[in-house]
CSV table of C-alpha atoms in Angstrom, one decimal:
chain,number,residue,atom,x,y,z
E,116,MET,CA,-124.1,-56.9,-116.7
E,117,VAL,CA,-127.0,-60.1,-115.2
E,118,SER,CA,-127.5,-58.7,-112.1
E,119,ILE,CA,-128.7,-61.8,-109.4
E,120,SER,CA,-130.8,-61.0,-106.4
E,121,TRP,CA,-130.4,-61.8,-102.8
E,122,GLY,CA,-133.3,-64.3,-102.8
E,123,THR,CA,-131.3,-65.8,-105.4
E,124,ILE,CA,-127.7,-65.8,-103.8
E,125,LYS,CA,-129.8,-67.7,-100.7
E,126,SER,CA,-131.2,-70.4,-102.6
E,127,LEU,CA,-127.6,-70.9,-104.0
E,128,LEU,CA,-126.3,-71.1,-100.9
E,129,LEU,CA,-128.9,-73.8,-99.1
E,130,PHE,CA,-128.6,-75.6,-101.8
E,131,PHE,CA,-125.0,-76.0,-102.4
E,132,GLY,CA,-123.6,-74.7,-98.6
E,133,PRO,CA,-124.7,-78.8,-97.4
E,134,ILE,CA,-122.5,-79.8,-99.7
E,135,LEU,CA,-119.9,-77.8,-100.2
E,136,LEU,CA,-118.9,-76.7,-96.7
E,137,PRO,CA,-118.3,-80.3,-95.6
E,138,LYS,CA,-115.6,-80.8,-98.6
E,139,ALA,CA,-113.8,-77.4,-97.2
E,140,ILE,CA,-113.7,-78.4,-94.2
E,141,GLY,CA,-112.5,-82.0,-95.2
E,142,TYR,CA,-110.0,-80.7,-97.1
E,143,TYR,CA,-108.8,-78.2,-94.7
E,144,GLN,CA,-108.2,-80.8,-92.2
E,145,ASN,CA,-106.6,-83.0,-95.1
E,146,LEU,CA,-104.0,-80.1,-95.3
E,147,LYS,CA,-103.6,-79.5,-91.2
E,148,ALA,CA,-103.1,-83.5,-92.0
E,149,ALA,CA,-100.8,-83.2,-94.2
E,150,SER,CA,-98.5,-80.1,-92.8
E,151,LYS,CA,-98.1,-82.3,-89.8
E,152,ALA,CA,-96.9,-85.7,-91.3
E,153,ALA,CA,-94.4,-83.4,-92.7
E,154,ASN,CA,-92.9,-83.2,-89.6
E,155,GLN,CA,-91.6,-79.5,-90.1
E,156,PRO,CA,-91.8,-76.6,-87.6
E,157,ILE,CA,-93.0,-73.5,-88.4
E,158,ARG,CA,-90.5,-70.9,-88.3
E,159,PRO,CA,-90.4,-67.1,-88.9
E,160,LEU,CA,-91.2,-65.5,-92.6
E,161,PRO,CA,-88.1,-66.0,-94.6
E,162,ALA,CA,-86.8,-63.0,-96.2
E,163,LEU,CA,-87.1,-63.3,-99.8
E,164,ALA,CA,-91.0,-64.9,-98.8
E,165,PHE,CA,-91.7,-61.3,-97.5
E,166,ARG,CA,-90.0,-59.8,-100.5
E,167,ALA,CA,-92.4,-61.4,-102.3
E,168,ILE,CA,-95.5,-60.9,-99.9
E,169,SER,CA,-94.4,-57.0,-100.2
E,170,ILE,CA,-94.9,-57.0,-104.0
E,171,LEU,CA,-98.0,-58.2,-104.4
E,172,ALA,CA,-99.1,-56.7,-101.7
E,173,SER,CA,-98.4,-53.5,-103.2
E,174,ILE,CA,-99.1,-54.4,-106.3
E,175,SER,CA,-103.1,-55.4,-104.3
E,176,LEU,CA,-103.0,-52.0,-102.3
E,177,PHE,CA,-102.6,-50.7,-105.9
E,178,LEU,CA,-105.7,-52.4,-108.1
E,179,LEU,CA,-107.7,-51.3,-104.6
E,180,VAL,CA,-107.2,-47.3,-105.1
E,181,ARG,CA,-107.6,-47.8,-109.3
E,182,ALA,CA,-111.2,-49.5,-108.6
E,183,THR,CA,-112.4,-46.6,-106.8
E,184,PRO,CA,-114.4,-44.0,-108.3
E,185,PRO,CA,-112.3,-41.3,-108.2
E,186,PHE,CA,-109.9,-42.8,-110.6
E,187,SER,CA,-112.5,-44.7,-113.1
E,188,PRO,CA,-113.6,-42.9,-116.1
E,189,GLU,CA,-116.1,-40.3,-115.9
E,190,ASN,CA,-119.8,-42.0,-116.8
E,191,LEU,CA,-121.6,-38.4,-118.3
E,192,LEU,CA,-125.1,-39.9,-117.9
E,193,ARG,CA,-124.5,-40.4,-114.6
E,194,LEU,CA,-122.3,-36.7,-113.7
E,195,THR,CA,-125.7,-35.3,-115.8
E,196,ALA,CA,-128.4,-37.7,-113.8
E,197,SER,CA,-129.5,-38.0,-117.6
E,198,ARG,CA,-132.2,-40.6,-118.9
E,199,LEU,CA,-130.8,-42.8,-121.9
E,200,GLN,CA,-133.2,-41.6,-124.1
E,201,THR,CA,-132.2,-37.8,-123.3
E,202,PRO,CA,-132.0,-35.5,-126.7
E,203,THR,CA,-128.7,-34.9,-127.8
E,204,ASP,CA,-128.1,-31.3,-127.3
E,205,VAL,CA,-130.0,-31.7,-123.5
E,206,LEU,CA,-127.5,-33.8,-122.3
E,207,PHE,CA,-124.4,-31.8,-123.4
E,208,THR,CA,-126.3,-28.5,-122.5
E,209,ARG,CA,-125.9,-30.2,-118.7
E,210,LEU,CA,-122.6,-31.4,-119.0
E,211,SER,CA,-121.2,-27.8,-120.5
E,212,SER,CA,-123.2,-26.1,-117.0
E,213,LEU,CA,-120.9,-28.7,-115.2
E,214,ARG,CA,-117.7,-28.1,-117.4
E,215,PRO,CA,-115.1,-24.6,-116.3
E,216,GLY,CA,-115.9,-21.5,-118.0
E,217,HIS,CA,-119.5,-24.1,-119.5
E,218,PHE,CA,-116.9,-25.2,-122.5
E,219,LEU,CA,-117.2,-28.5,-123.5
E,220,THR,CA,-114.0,-30.6,-123.8
E,221,PRO,CA,-112.3,-31.6,-127.3
E,222,SER,CA,-113.6,-35.8,-126.4
E,223,ASP,CA,-116.7,-34.0,-125.4
E,224,ASP,CA,-117.2,-32.9,-128.5
E,225,VAL,CA,-116.4,-36.4,-130.2
E,226,LEU,CA,-118.9,-38.0,-128.0
E,227,ARG,CA,-121.3,-35.5,-129.1
E,228,LEU,CA,-120.8,-37.0,-132.5
E,229,LYS,CA,-121.2,-40.2,-131.2
E,230,PHE,CA,-124.3,-39.8,-129.4
E,231,VAL,CA,-125.9,-39.9,-132.8
E,232,ASN,CA,-128.9,-43.1,-132.3
E,233,LEU,CA,-129.7,-45.3,-129.3
E,234,GLU,CA,-127.3,-48.2,-130.4
E,235,SER,CA,-123.9,-46.0,-129.8
E,236,ARG,CA,-125.3,-44.5,-126.3
E,237,LEU,CA,-125.9,-49.0,-125.2
E,238,LEU,CA,-122.4,-49.6,-126.6
E,239,TYR,CA,-121.5,-46.7,-124.7
E,240,LEU,CA,-122.7,-47.9,-121.3
E,241,GLN,CA,-120.8,-50.9,-122.4
E,242,PHE,CA,-117.1,-50.4,-123.8
E,243,GLY,CA,-117.1,-47.2,-121.7
E,244,PRO,CA,-116.4,-43.5,-123.4
E,245,ASP,CA,-112.7,-43.6,-124.5
E,246,VAL,CA,-113.7,-46.9,-127.0
E,247,LEU,CA,-116.6,-45.0,-127.7
E,248,ALA,CA,-114.8,-41.8,-128.9
E,249,SER,CA,-111.6,-43.2,-129.8
E,250,CYS,CA,-111.9,-46.0,-131.9
E,251,PRO,CA,-111.8,-45.1,-135.9
E,252,PHE,CA,-113.3,-48.4,-137.5
E,253,CYS,CA,-116.3,-49.0,-135.1
E,254,LEU,CA,-119.4,-48.4,-136.3
E,255,SER,CA,-122.9,-48.9,-134.2
E,256,ASP,CA,-124.2,-50.9,-136.9
E,257,GLU,CA,-121.6,-53.7,-135.9
E,258,PRO,CA,-121.0,-53.7,-132.0
E,259,LYS,CA,-118.5,-56.5,-132.7
E,260,THR,CA,-116.1,-54.0,-134.0
E,261,TYR,CA,-116.5,-52.1,-130.6
E,262,LEU,CA,-115.3,-55.3,-128.7
E,263,TYR,CA,-112.3,-56.4,-131.3
E,264,TYR,CA,-110.6,-52.6,-130.1
E,265,ALA,CA,-111.3,-52.6,-126.3
E,266,LEU,CA,-109.7,-56.0,-126.0
E,267,PRO,CA,-105.7,-54.5,-125.9
E,268,SER,CA,-106.9,-52.3,-122.7
E,269,LEU,CA,-109.7,-55.0,-121.8
E,270,VAL,CA,-106.3,-57.2,-121.1
E,271,ALA,CA,-103.9,-55.0,-120.4
E,272,PRO,CA,-104.4,-55.4,-116.9
E,273,HIS,CA,-104.6,-58.8,-116.8
E,274,LEU,CA,-101.3,-58.6,-118.5
E,275,LEU,CA,-99.6,-56.3,-115.3
E,276,ASN,CA,-100.3,-58.0,-113.0
E,277,LEU,CA,-99.6,-61.3,-114.7
E,278,ILE,CA,-95.9,-59.9,-114.8
E,279,ILE,CA,-95.9,-58.5,-111.2
E,280,LEU,CA,-97.0,-62.1,-110.3
E,281,SER,CA,-94.6,-64.0,-112.2
E,282,ILE,CA,-91.9,-61.6,-111.1
E,283,ALA,CA,-92.8,-61.8,-106.8
E,284,THR,CA,-93.2,-65.8,-107.4
E,285,SER,CA,-89.8,-65.9,-109.4
E,286,ALA,CA,-87.1,-68.1,-107.5
E,287,THR,CA,-84.7,-65.1,-108.1
E,288,VAL,CA,-86.7,-62.5,-106.2
E,289,ALA,CA,-88.2,-64.6,-104.0
E,290,GLY,CA,-87.0,-67.9,-103.3
E,291,ASN,CA,-88.4,-71.4,-103.8
E,292,GLU,CA,-90.9,-70.6,-101.0
E,293,ALA,CA,-92.7,-68.0,-104.2
E,294,ALA,CA,-91.6,-70.4,-106.9
E,295,ARG,CA,-93.8,-73.0,-106.0
E,296,TRP,CA,-96.8,-70.9,-106.1
E,297,ARG,CA,-95.8,-69.6,-109.2
E,298,ARG,CA,-98.1,-71.8,-111.8
E,299,SER,CA,-100.9,-71.4,-109.2
E,300,GLY,CA,-100.6,-67.8,-109.3
E,301,ALA,CA,-100.2,-67.9,-113.4
E,302,MET,CA,-103.2,-70.3,-113.8
E,303,ALA,CA,-105.6,-68.1,-111.6
E,304,ALA,CA,-104.7,-64.9,-113.8
E,305,GLY,CA,-105.4,-66.4,-117.6
E,306,VAL,CA,-108.9,-67.9,-115.6
E,307,LEU,CA,-109.4,-64.6,-114.7
E,308,ALA,CA,-108.5,-62.4,-118.2
E,309,ALA,CA,-109.9,-65.0,-120.0
E,310,LEU,CA,-113.3,-65.1,-118.1
E,311,ASP,CA,-113.6,-60.9,-118.4
E,312,ILE,CA,-113.7,-61.2,-121.8
E,313,TYR,CA,-116.4,-64.3,-121.9
E,314,ILE,CA,-118.5,-61.7,-119.8
E,315,VAL,CA,-118.0,-58.7,-121.8
E,316,SER,CA,-118.3,-60.4,-125.0
E,317,THR,CA,-121.5,-61.6,-124.0
E,318,TYR,CA,-123.2,-59.2,-121.8
E,319,ASN,CA,-127.0,-57.9,-123.4
E,320,TYR,CA,-126.6,-54.2,-123.6
E,321,GLY,CA,-129.8,-54.0,-125.3
E,322,ALA,CA,-131.2,-54.2,-121.6
E,323,ASN,CA,-130.3,-51.0,-120.9
E,324,ALA,CA,-132.7,-50.0,-123.8
E,325,ARG,CA,-136.2,-50.4,-121.5
E,326,ALA,CA,-134.4,-48.2,-118.7
E,327,THR,CA,-136.6,-45.6,-118.0
E,328,ARG,CA,-135.0,-43.9,-114.9
E,329,PRO,CA,-131.0,-43.5,-114.8
E,330,SER,CA,-130.9,-45.1,-111.8
E,331,ASP,CA,-132.5,-48.2,-113.5
E,332,LEU,CA,-129.6,-48.3,-115.8
E,333,ASP,CA,-126.7,-51.2,-115.7
E,334,MET,CA,-123.5,-48.7,-115.6
E,335,PHE,CA,-121.7,-52.4,-116.9
E,336,PHE,CA,-118.2,-50.5,-118.4
E,337,TRP,CA,-117.9,-49.1,-114.9
E,338,THR,CA,-118.7,-51.9,-112.5
E,339,SER,CA,-117.4,-54.4,-114.6
E,340,ARG,CA,-114.0,-51.6,-114.5
E,341,SER,CA,-114.8,-52.0,-110.1
E,342,LEU,CA,-114.5,-55.6,-110.0
E,343,ARG,CA,-111.9,-56.3,-112.6
E,344,TYR,CA,-109.6,-54.9,-110.3
E,345,VAL,CA,-111.2,-56.2,-107.0
E,346,ALA,CA,-110.6,-60.2,-108.3
E,347,LEU,CA,-107.4,-59.2,-109.5
E,348,ALA,CA,-106.6,-57.7,-106.4
E,349,LEU,CA,-108.0,-60.5,-104.5
E,350,VAL,CA,-105.7,-62.8,-106.4
E,351,ASP,CA,-102.2,-61.2,-105.4
E,352,VAL,CA,-103.5,-61.6,-101.7
E,353,ALA,CA,-104.8,-65.1,-102.6
E,354,ILE,CA,-101.0,-65.9,-103.6
E,355,ALA,CA,-99.8,-63.9,-101.2
E,356,SER,CA,-101.7,-66.0,-98.4
E,357,LEU,CA,-100.5,-69.4,-99.8
E,358,ILE,CA,-97.1,-67.8,-99.2
E,359,TYR,CA,-97.1,-67.3,-96.3
E,360,VAL,CA,-99.0,-69.7,-94.4
E,361,SER,CA,-95.8,-72.6,-97.2
E,362,SER,CA,-93.1,-70.5,-96.2
E,363,THR,CA,-93.7,-70.7,-92.4
E,364,ASN,CA,-94.9,-74.4,-92.4
E,365,ARG,CA,-98.1,-73.6,-91.4
E,366,LEU,CA,-99.8,-75.3,-94.3
E,367,PHE,CA,-98.9,-77.0,-97.4
E,368,ALA,CA,-95.2,-77.5,-95.8
E,369,ALA,CA,-93.1,-80.0,-98.0
E,370,PRO,CA,-90.6,-83.2,-96.6
E,371,LEU,CA,-87.6,-82.8,-97.0
E,372,ASP,CA,-86.5,-84.8,-99.6
E,373,PRO,CA,-83.8,-88.0,-98.7
E,374,ALA,CA,-81.0,-85.9,-99.5
E,375,ALA,CA,-81.5,-82.8,-97.2
E,376,ARG,CA,-82.3,-85.2,-94.6
E,377,VAL,CA,-79.4,-87.2,-95.1
E,378,GLU,CA,-77.2,-84.0,-95.4
E,379,THR,CA,-78.9,-82.4,-92.1
E,380,VAL,CA,-78.6,-85.2,-90.0
E,381,THR,CA,-75.0,-86.1,-91.0
E,382,ARG,CA,-74.6,-81.6,-89.6
E,383,GLN,CA,-76.2,-82.6,-86.3
E,384,LEU,CA,-73.5,-85.8,-86.3
E,385,LEU,CA,-70.2,-83.7,-86.9
E,386,ALA,CA,-71.6,-80.9,-84.6
E,387,THR,CA,-72.0,-83.8,-82.0
E,388,LYS,CA,-69.0,-84.8,-82.7
E,389,SER,CA,-67.0,-81.7,-82.2
E,390,ARG,CA,-68.6,-81.0,-78.7
E,391,LEU,CA,-67.5,-84.5,-77.6
E,392,SER,CA,-63.8,-83.5,-79.4
E,393,ALA,CA,-64.0,-80.8,-76.8
E,394,ILE,CA,-65.3,-82.6,-74.1
E,395,GLY,CA,-61.9,-84.8,-74.5
E,396,ILE,CA,-59.4,-81.7,-75.1
E,397,VAL,CA,-60.5,-80.3,-71.8
E,398,LYS,CA,-61.0,-83.3,-69.8
E,399,ASN,CA,-57.0,-83.7,-71.3
E,400,THR,CA,-56.1,-80.9,-70.3
E,401,SER,CA,-57.6,-80.6,-66.5
E,402,LEU,CA,-55.9,-84.4,-65.8
E,403,ARG,CA,-52.4,-83.0,-67.2
E,404,ASP,CA,-52.1,-80.0,-65.9
E,405,GLU,CA,-50.7,-80.2,-62.1
E,406,ASP,CA,-52.9,-77.4,-60.7
E,407,LEU,CA,-56.3,-78.1,-62.0
E,408,ARG,CA,-55.6,-82.1,-60.9
E,409,ALA,CA,-55.3,-81.1,-57.5
E,410,ARG,CA,-58.4,-79.4,-57.5
E,411,THR,CA,-60.3,-81.8,-59.2
E,412,SER,CA,-59.2,-84.0,-56.7
E,413,ALA,CA,-60.1,-81.6,-53.5
E,414,TYR,CA,-63.6,-81.0,-55.5
E,415,TRP,CA,-64.4,-85.0,-55.1
E,416,THR,CA,-62.7,-85.4,-52.1
E,417,HIS,CA,-64.9,-82.3,-50.6
E,418,GLU,CA,-68.2,-84.1,-52.4
E,419,GLY,CA,-67.5,-87.1,-51.6
E,420,ARG,CA,-67.0,-86.6,-47.3
E,421,LEU,CA,-70.5,-83.9,-47.8
E,422,MET,CA,-72.5,-87.0,-48.7
E,423,ARG,CA,-71.2,-89.0,-46.3
E,424,GLU,CA,-72.4,-86.7,-43.7
E,425,VAL,CA,-75.7,-86.7,-45.6
E,426,MET,CA,-76.4,-90.2,-45.6
E,427,GLU,CA,-75.3,-91.0,-42.3
E,428,ASP,CA,-78.3,-88.2,-40.6
E,429,ARG,CA,-81.6,-90.2,-39.6
E,430,ASP,CA,-83.9,-88.5,-41.5
E,431,VAL,CA,-82.0,-89.1,-44.9
E,432,VAL,CA,-81.9,-92.6,-43.4
E,433,GLU,CA,-85.5,-93.3,-43.1
E,434,GLY,CA,-86.6,-91.5,-46.5
E,435,VAL,CA,-83.9,-93.8,-48.1
E,436,ASN,CA,-84.9,-96.9,-46.7
E,437,ASP,CA,-88.7,-96.0,-47.3
E,438,ALA,CA,-88.5,-95.7,-50.3
E,439,LEU,CA,-86.2,-98.6,-50.9
E,440,ALA,CA,-88.8,-100.5,-49.7
E,441,ASN,CA,-92.1,-99.2,-50.7
E,442,ARG,CA,-91.6,-96.9,-54.0
E,443,ILE,CA,-88.6,-98.3,-55.5
E,444,ASN,CA,-88.2,-101.4,-57.5
E,445,ILE,CA,-84.2,-102.3,-57.4
E,446,GLY,CA,-84.9,-105.3,-60.0
E,447,ASP,CA,-86.4,-103.0,-62.8
E,448,ILE,CA,-83.3,-99.9,-61.9
E,449,SER,CA,-80.3,-102.8,-62.4
E,450,ARG,CA,-81.9,-103.9,-65.2
E,451,ASP,CA,-82.6,-100.4,-67.1
E,452,ALA,CA,-79.0,-100.0,-66.5
E,453,GLU,CA,-77.9,-103.3,-68.0
E,454,THR,CA,-79.8,-102.8,-71.2
E,455,TYR,CA,-78.1,-98.9,-71.3
E,456,ALA,CA,-74.7,-100.0,-70.4
E,457,THR,CA,-75.1,-103.2,-73.1
E,458,ASN,CA,-76.5,-100.6,-76.3
E,459,MET,CA,-73.8,-98.1,-75.1
E,460,LEU,CA,-70.7,-100.3,-74.7
E,461,PRO,CA,-69.7,-102.2,-77.7
E,462,GLN,CA,-70.3,-106.5,-77.3
E,463,PRO,CA,-66.4,-107.9,-76.4
E,464,ARG,CA,-65.8,-110.3,-78.9
E,465,PRO,CA,-65.4,-114.2,-78.4
E,466,PRO,CA,-61.7,-115.3,-77.7
E,467,ILE,CA,-60.0,-117.3,-80.0
E,468,SER,CA,-59.2,-121.3,-79.5
E,469,SER,CA,-55.9,-122.3,-79.6
E,470,ALA,CA,-57.5,-124.8,-82.2
E,471,ALA,CA,-59.4,-123.3,-84.4
E,472,THR,CA,-56.1,-120.9,-85.2
E,473,THR,CA,-54.2,-124.5,-86.0
E,474,ALA,CA,-57.6,-125.3,-88.1
E,475,THR,CA,-56.9,-122.1,-89.9
E,476,ALA,CA,-53.5,-122.3,-90.5
E,477,ASP,CA,-53.7,-126.0,-91.7
């Protein structure tokens, strides 16, 4: 695997950072502005979106666990702390001393027959033990045959993750909030699979031939395997995060289409009309019932007497006069009241004159 030094990474960050960072900040601000323009309030996470996030989080956790060394295939060179040039007999003698009962397993015997030259050991570091031991037609003189045999196992994690990603973002399982990210997830999974195949197929496996110590060896197969599972987990986490922020209207909030807006406004108007009708029924009932009508009349009689007593108090009179003289503009209040009444009450139709009626009749 091509090694990139920390100095190279810092140089790239120093060069591209001032260019990409403002663009990233601007893109984020545009996303927030677009979400605010959609005028959609932040809402709790829907149940279907939570189901999609749960599926993606579970598969991400599974992939991260698979990326750990305990679940990786055995590396004979690392296990025996051997160099690439270590003789085959010495290498497998060390390996047998580590096996239970000091006996080699059948797969060890197959690998022993494959470790016939330096080329096969280099291919072992590129494609791993399973491909080297089980390929029936591969030859160390034709390295591409190992790549052809390794392609199904190389693509299998990507296909499995794509299937689960498609299920988690389907409208049937997770609703429309997750379905809007289905195409993006499929494209990300496809790009990642193509990039993985490209890296494996173009890897310079011959660079390990110059390594003189076990620590200098590039364990490409094991490193790429761990990075593959981590990258797949990161894609799933990214899609889950997008589902969360979009389904709760924190980002990528889509405005309602006109038909949905009309339906929402119509539903609100119907609810308001129902409340007004209920208020009219209650008022009509209170006016028709003799006991309720008497209680209403007694309440307003008591209210009027109480307000008269309050307005006769000297402090209240002085406060009202001070407000009318210094703080309240009666003209503005009168105009506001007239405007409100004009907007709320329909204008009366002008009377039809007798001359206009006669002309119409003629």
